[in-house]
Coordinates of C-alpha atoms in Angstrom, one line a residue:
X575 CA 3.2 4.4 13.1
X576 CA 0.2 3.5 11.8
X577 CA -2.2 6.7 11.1
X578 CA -6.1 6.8 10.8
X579 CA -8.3 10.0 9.4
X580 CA -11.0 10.3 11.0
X581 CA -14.4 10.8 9.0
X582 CA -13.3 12.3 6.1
X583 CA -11.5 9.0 5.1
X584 CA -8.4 11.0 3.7
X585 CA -5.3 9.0 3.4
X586 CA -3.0 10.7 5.9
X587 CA 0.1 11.8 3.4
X588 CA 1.3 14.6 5.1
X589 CA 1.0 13.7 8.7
X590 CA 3.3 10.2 7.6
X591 CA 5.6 12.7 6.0
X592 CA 5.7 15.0 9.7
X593 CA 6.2 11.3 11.3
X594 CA 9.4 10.5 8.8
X595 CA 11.0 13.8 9.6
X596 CA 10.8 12.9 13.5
X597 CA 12.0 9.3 12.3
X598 CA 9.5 7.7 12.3
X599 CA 8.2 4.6 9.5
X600 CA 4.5 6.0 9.0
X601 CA 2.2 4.2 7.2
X602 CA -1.6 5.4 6.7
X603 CA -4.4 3.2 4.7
X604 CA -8.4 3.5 3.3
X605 CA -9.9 1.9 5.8
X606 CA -13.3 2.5 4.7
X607 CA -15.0 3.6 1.2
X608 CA -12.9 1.4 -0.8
X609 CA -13.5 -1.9 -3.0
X610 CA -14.8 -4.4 -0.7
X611 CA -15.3 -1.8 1.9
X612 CA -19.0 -0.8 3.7
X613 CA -19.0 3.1 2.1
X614 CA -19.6 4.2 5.9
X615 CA -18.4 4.1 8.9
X616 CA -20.7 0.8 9.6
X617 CA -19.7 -2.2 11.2
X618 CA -16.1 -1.7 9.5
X619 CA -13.8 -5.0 10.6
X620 CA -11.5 -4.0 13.0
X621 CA -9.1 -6.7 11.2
X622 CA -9.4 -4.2 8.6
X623 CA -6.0 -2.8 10.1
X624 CA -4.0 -6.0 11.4
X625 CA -2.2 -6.2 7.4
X626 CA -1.2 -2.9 7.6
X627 CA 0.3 -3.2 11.4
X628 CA 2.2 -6.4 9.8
X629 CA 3.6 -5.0 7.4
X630 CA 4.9 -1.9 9.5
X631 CA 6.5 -4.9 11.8
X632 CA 7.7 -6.4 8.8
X633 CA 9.9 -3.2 7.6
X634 CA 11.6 -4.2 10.9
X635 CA 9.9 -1.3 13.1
X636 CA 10.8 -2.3 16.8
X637 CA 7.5 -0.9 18.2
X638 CA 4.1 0.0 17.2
X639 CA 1.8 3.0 17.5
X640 CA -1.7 3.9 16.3
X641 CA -2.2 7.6 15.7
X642 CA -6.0 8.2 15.1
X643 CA -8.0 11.1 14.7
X644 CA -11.6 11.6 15.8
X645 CA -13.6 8.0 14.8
X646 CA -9.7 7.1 14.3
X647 CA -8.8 7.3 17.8
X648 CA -11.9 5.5 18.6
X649 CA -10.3 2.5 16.2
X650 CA -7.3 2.8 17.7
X651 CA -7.5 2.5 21.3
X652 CA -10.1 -0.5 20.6
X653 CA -6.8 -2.0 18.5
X654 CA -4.9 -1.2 22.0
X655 CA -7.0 -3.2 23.6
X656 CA -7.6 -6.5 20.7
X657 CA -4.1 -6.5 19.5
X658 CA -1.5 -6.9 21.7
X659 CA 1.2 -5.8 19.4
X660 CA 0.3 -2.4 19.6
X661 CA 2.4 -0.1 21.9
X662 CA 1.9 3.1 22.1
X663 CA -1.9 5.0 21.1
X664 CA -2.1 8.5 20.1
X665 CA -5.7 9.3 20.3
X666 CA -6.5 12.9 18.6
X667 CA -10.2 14.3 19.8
X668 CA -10.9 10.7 21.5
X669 CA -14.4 9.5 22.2
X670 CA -14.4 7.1 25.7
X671 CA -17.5 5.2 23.8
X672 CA -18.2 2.8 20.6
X673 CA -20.9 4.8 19.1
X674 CA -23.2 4.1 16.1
X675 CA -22.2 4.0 12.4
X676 CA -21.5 7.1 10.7
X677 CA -22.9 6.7 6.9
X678 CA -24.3 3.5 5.1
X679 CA -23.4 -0.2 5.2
X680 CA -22.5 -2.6 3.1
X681 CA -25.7 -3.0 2.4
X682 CA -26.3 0.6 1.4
X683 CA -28.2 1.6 4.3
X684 CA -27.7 4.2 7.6
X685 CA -30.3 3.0 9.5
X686 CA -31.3 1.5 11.7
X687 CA -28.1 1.9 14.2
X688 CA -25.2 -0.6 14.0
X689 CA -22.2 -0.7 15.4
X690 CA -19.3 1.3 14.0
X691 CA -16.9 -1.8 14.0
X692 CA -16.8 -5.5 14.1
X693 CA -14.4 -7.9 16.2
X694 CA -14.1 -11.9 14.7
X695 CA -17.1 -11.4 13.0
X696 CA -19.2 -9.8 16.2
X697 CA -20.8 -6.4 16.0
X698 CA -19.0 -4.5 19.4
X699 CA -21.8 -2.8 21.9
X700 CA -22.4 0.7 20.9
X701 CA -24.6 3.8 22.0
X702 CA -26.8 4.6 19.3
X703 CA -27.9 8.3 18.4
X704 CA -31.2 9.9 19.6
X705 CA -32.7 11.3 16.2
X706 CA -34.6 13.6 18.3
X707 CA -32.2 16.3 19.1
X708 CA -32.6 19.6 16.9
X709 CA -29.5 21.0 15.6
X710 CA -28.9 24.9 16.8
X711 CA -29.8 27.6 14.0
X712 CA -27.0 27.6 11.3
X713 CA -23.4 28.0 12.1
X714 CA -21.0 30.9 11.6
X715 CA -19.8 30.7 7.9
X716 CA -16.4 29.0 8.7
X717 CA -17.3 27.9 11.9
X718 CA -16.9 24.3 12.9
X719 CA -19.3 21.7 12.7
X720 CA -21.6 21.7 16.3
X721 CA -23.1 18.1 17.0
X722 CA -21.4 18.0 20.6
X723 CA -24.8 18.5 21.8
X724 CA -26.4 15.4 19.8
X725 CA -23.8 13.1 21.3
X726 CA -24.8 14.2 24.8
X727 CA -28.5 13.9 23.8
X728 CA -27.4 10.6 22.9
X729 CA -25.4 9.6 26.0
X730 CA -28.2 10.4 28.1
X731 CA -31.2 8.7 26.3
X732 CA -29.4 5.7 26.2
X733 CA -27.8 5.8 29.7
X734 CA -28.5 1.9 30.2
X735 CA -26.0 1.4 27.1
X736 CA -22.8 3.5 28.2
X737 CA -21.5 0.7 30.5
X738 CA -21.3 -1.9 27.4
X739 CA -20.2 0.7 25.2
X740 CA -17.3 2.1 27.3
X741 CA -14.0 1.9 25.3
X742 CA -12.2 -0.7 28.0
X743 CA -8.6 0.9 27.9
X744 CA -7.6 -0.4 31.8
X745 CA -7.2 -3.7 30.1
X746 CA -4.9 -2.2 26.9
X747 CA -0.9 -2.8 27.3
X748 CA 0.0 0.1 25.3
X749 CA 0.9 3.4 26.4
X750 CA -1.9 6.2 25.6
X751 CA -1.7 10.0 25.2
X752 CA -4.6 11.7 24.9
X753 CA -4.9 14.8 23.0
X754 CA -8.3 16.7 23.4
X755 CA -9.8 20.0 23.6
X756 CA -13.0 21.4 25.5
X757 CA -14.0 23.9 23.0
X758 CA -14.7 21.0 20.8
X759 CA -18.1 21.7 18.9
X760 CA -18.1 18.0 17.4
X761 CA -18.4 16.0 20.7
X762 CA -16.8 15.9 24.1
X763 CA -13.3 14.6 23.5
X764 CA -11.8 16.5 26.9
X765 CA -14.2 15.1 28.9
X766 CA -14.1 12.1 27.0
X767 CA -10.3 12.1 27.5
X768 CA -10.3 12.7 31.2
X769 CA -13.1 9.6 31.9
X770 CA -10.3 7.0 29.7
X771 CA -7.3 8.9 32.2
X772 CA -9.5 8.3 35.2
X773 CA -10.1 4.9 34.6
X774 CA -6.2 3.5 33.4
X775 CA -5.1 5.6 36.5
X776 CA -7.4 3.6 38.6
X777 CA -5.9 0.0 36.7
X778 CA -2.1 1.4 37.9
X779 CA -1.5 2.1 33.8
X780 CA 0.1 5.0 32.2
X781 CA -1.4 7.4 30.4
X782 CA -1.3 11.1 29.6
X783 CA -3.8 13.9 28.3
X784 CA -2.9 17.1 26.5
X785 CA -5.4 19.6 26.2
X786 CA -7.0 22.6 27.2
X787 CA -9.9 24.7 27.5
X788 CA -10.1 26.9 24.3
X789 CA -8.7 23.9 22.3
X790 CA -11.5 22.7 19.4
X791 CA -11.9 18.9 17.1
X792 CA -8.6 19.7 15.4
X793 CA -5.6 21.3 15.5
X794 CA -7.4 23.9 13.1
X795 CA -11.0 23.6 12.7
X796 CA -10.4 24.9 9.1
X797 CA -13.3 24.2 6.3
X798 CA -11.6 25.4 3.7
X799 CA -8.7 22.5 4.7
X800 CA -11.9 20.1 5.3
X801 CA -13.4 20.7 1.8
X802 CA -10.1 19.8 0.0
X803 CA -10.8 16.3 -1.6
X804 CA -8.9 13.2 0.0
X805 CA -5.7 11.7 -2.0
X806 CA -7.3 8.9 -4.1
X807 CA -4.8 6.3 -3.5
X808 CA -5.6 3.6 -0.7
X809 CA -2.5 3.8 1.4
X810 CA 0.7 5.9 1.6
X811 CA 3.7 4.6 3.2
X812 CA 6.8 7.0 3.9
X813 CA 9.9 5.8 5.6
X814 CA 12.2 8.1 7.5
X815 CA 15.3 9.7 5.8
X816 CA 18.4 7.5 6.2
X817 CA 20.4 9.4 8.0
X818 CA 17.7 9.7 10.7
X819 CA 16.7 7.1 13.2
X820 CA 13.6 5.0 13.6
X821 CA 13.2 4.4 17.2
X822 CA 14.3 6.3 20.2
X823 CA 17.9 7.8 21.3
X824 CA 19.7 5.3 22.7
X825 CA 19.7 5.7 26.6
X826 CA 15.4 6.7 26.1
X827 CA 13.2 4.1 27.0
X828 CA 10.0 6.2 27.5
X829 CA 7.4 5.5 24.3
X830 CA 4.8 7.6 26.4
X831 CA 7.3 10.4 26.2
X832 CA 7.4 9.7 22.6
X833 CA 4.1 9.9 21.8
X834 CA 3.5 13.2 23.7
X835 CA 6.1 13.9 21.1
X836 CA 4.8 12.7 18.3
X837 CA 1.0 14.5 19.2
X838 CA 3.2 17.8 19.3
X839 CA 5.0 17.1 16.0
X840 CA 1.7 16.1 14.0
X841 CA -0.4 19.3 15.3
X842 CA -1.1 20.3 11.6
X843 CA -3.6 17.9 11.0
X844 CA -6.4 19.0 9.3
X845 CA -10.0 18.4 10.2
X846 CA -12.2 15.5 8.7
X847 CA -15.8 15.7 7.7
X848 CA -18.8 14.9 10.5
X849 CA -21.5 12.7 10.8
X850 CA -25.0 14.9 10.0
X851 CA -27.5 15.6 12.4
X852 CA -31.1 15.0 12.0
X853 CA -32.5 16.7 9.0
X854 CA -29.8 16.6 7.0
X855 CA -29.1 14.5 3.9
X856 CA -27.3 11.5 5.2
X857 CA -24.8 9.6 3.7
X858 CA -20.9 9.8 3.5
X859 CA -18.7 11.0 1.1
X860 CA -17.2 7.9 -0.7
X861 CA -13.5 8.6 -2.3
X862 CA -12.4 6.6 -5.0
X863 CA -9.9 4.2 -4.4
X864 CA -6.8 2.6 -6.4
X865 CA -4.4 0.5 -5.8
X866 CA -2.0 1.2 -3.2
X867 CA 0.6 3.1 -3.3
X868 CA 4.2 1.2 -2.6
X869 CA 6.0 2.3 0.9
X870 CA 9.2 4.5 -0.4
X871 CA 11.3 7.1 1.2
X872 CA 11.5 10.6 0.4
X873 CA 14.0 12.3 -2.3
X874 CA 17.2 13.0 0.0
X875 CA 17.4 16.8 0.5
X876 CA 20.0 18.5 -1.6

């Protein structure tokens, strides 16, 4: 399983470590703000994670999933779609759209609007934001981040660009679960999650959504959690425990079963930073990067 952060570009260490308990091969990367990286969430190269899937198929994993959180999940159900390799999608707090770049470029700037990701070299069609909307009067101390509304702003003033922007999931092969909630503050992943449902039901595909109603951005809309500083190597690999297995019991064939699974094991996650309304000092935080780490398994437990 490969797993993505979302903003916050943490390296994922202790969801891969929930994954290798459930036996699982988890394997979670930089994927932006590292050498030879854009410091944002600009135009990043979707080819970014094809060495990283290899390398999962070359530790002899049988299938593979992308577990993404937030801009995550919007990177991996667009790798559902490009790379046919991928089986199974976990999308956390999903977005149904490509939307603009979240922090500087390569070239050090935020604006104006790009893309959030590249394909071959092409920038893919996004919705860009509407600079105009006017974040509400400070939050709760501890309360989530609340841009939902500037992504609806945004979704409206440029109507004529949600068709080219739509994530195109009825033509991905894998199998999708959707995990969303619609008390999220940060943008409108149930609804979000419902339009992707609606449209692989109506392509004959499978697909699931968890969720409900008083569910937020993350399993635990926690600041505190947010503030801690991300690990500052640029990939962490665990392999299951060798007394467990790495795919399914034998006789169970279902990987959208799995998955569901997998959402429920991983609920822990903590949340990742936001893009900042208008007004606000823009830029993303950059972590420092090293090399990366080597893939090993956990001490065996006494």
């Amino acid at each position: 399983m490969l797993v993505l952060s979302g903003s916050s570009g943490r390296i994922e260490e202790e969801r891969c470590r929930i994954l290798a308990r459930e036996g699982m091969a988890a394997l979670s990367i930089r994927w932006f703000g590292g050498s030879g990286q854009p410091p944002g969430i600009c135009e990043v190269p979707l080819e970014t994670f094809e060495p990283a899937i290899a390398l999962l198929r070359a530790g002899g994993a049988r299938r593979i999933g992308v577990l993404g959180t937030s801009k995550g999940a919007e990177a991996a159900l667009h790798l559902s779609v490009l790379l046919p390799g991928v089986d199974t999608v976990v999308a956390l707090s999903p977005t149904s759209l490509t939307w603009a770049n979240v922090g500087p470029g390569k070239d050090g700037r935020a604006r104006p609007h790009r893309s959030s990701w590249t394909w071959r070299g092409e920038p893919l069609p996004f919705v860009p934001y509407d600079d105009s909307w006017t974040p509400a009067p400070a939050r709760p101390e501890g309360g989530p981040v609340a841009i939902r509304g500037w992504y609806e702003q945004s979704r409206r003033t440029f109507a004529g660009r949600v068709d080219a922007a739509r994530i195109p999931v009825e033509r991905s092969g894998a199998d999708l679960v959707l995990v969303a909630g619609g008390d999220d503050a940060m943008w409108p992943s149930l609804p979000c999650a419902e339009e992707l449902a609606a449209r692989r039901r109506a392509a004959g595909l499978p697909v699931r959504v968890v969720g409900g109603p008083g569910a937020g951005h993350t399993a635990r809309d926690c600041p505190a959690r947010a503030r801690r500083p991300p690990p500052r190597s640029s990939a962490t690999g665990v392999q299951p425990p060798r007394t467990r297995r790495s795919g399914p019991p034998p006789g169970r064939t279902s990987s959208t079963r799995s998955a569901a699974r997998t959402a429920r094991a991983e609920a822990g996650g903590r949340g990742d930073c936001r893009p900042r309304p208008p007004g606000r000092s823009a830029g993303v935080r950059t972590p420092r990067s090293r090399r990366p780490a080597p893939c090993r398994a956990p001490p065996p437990t006494p």
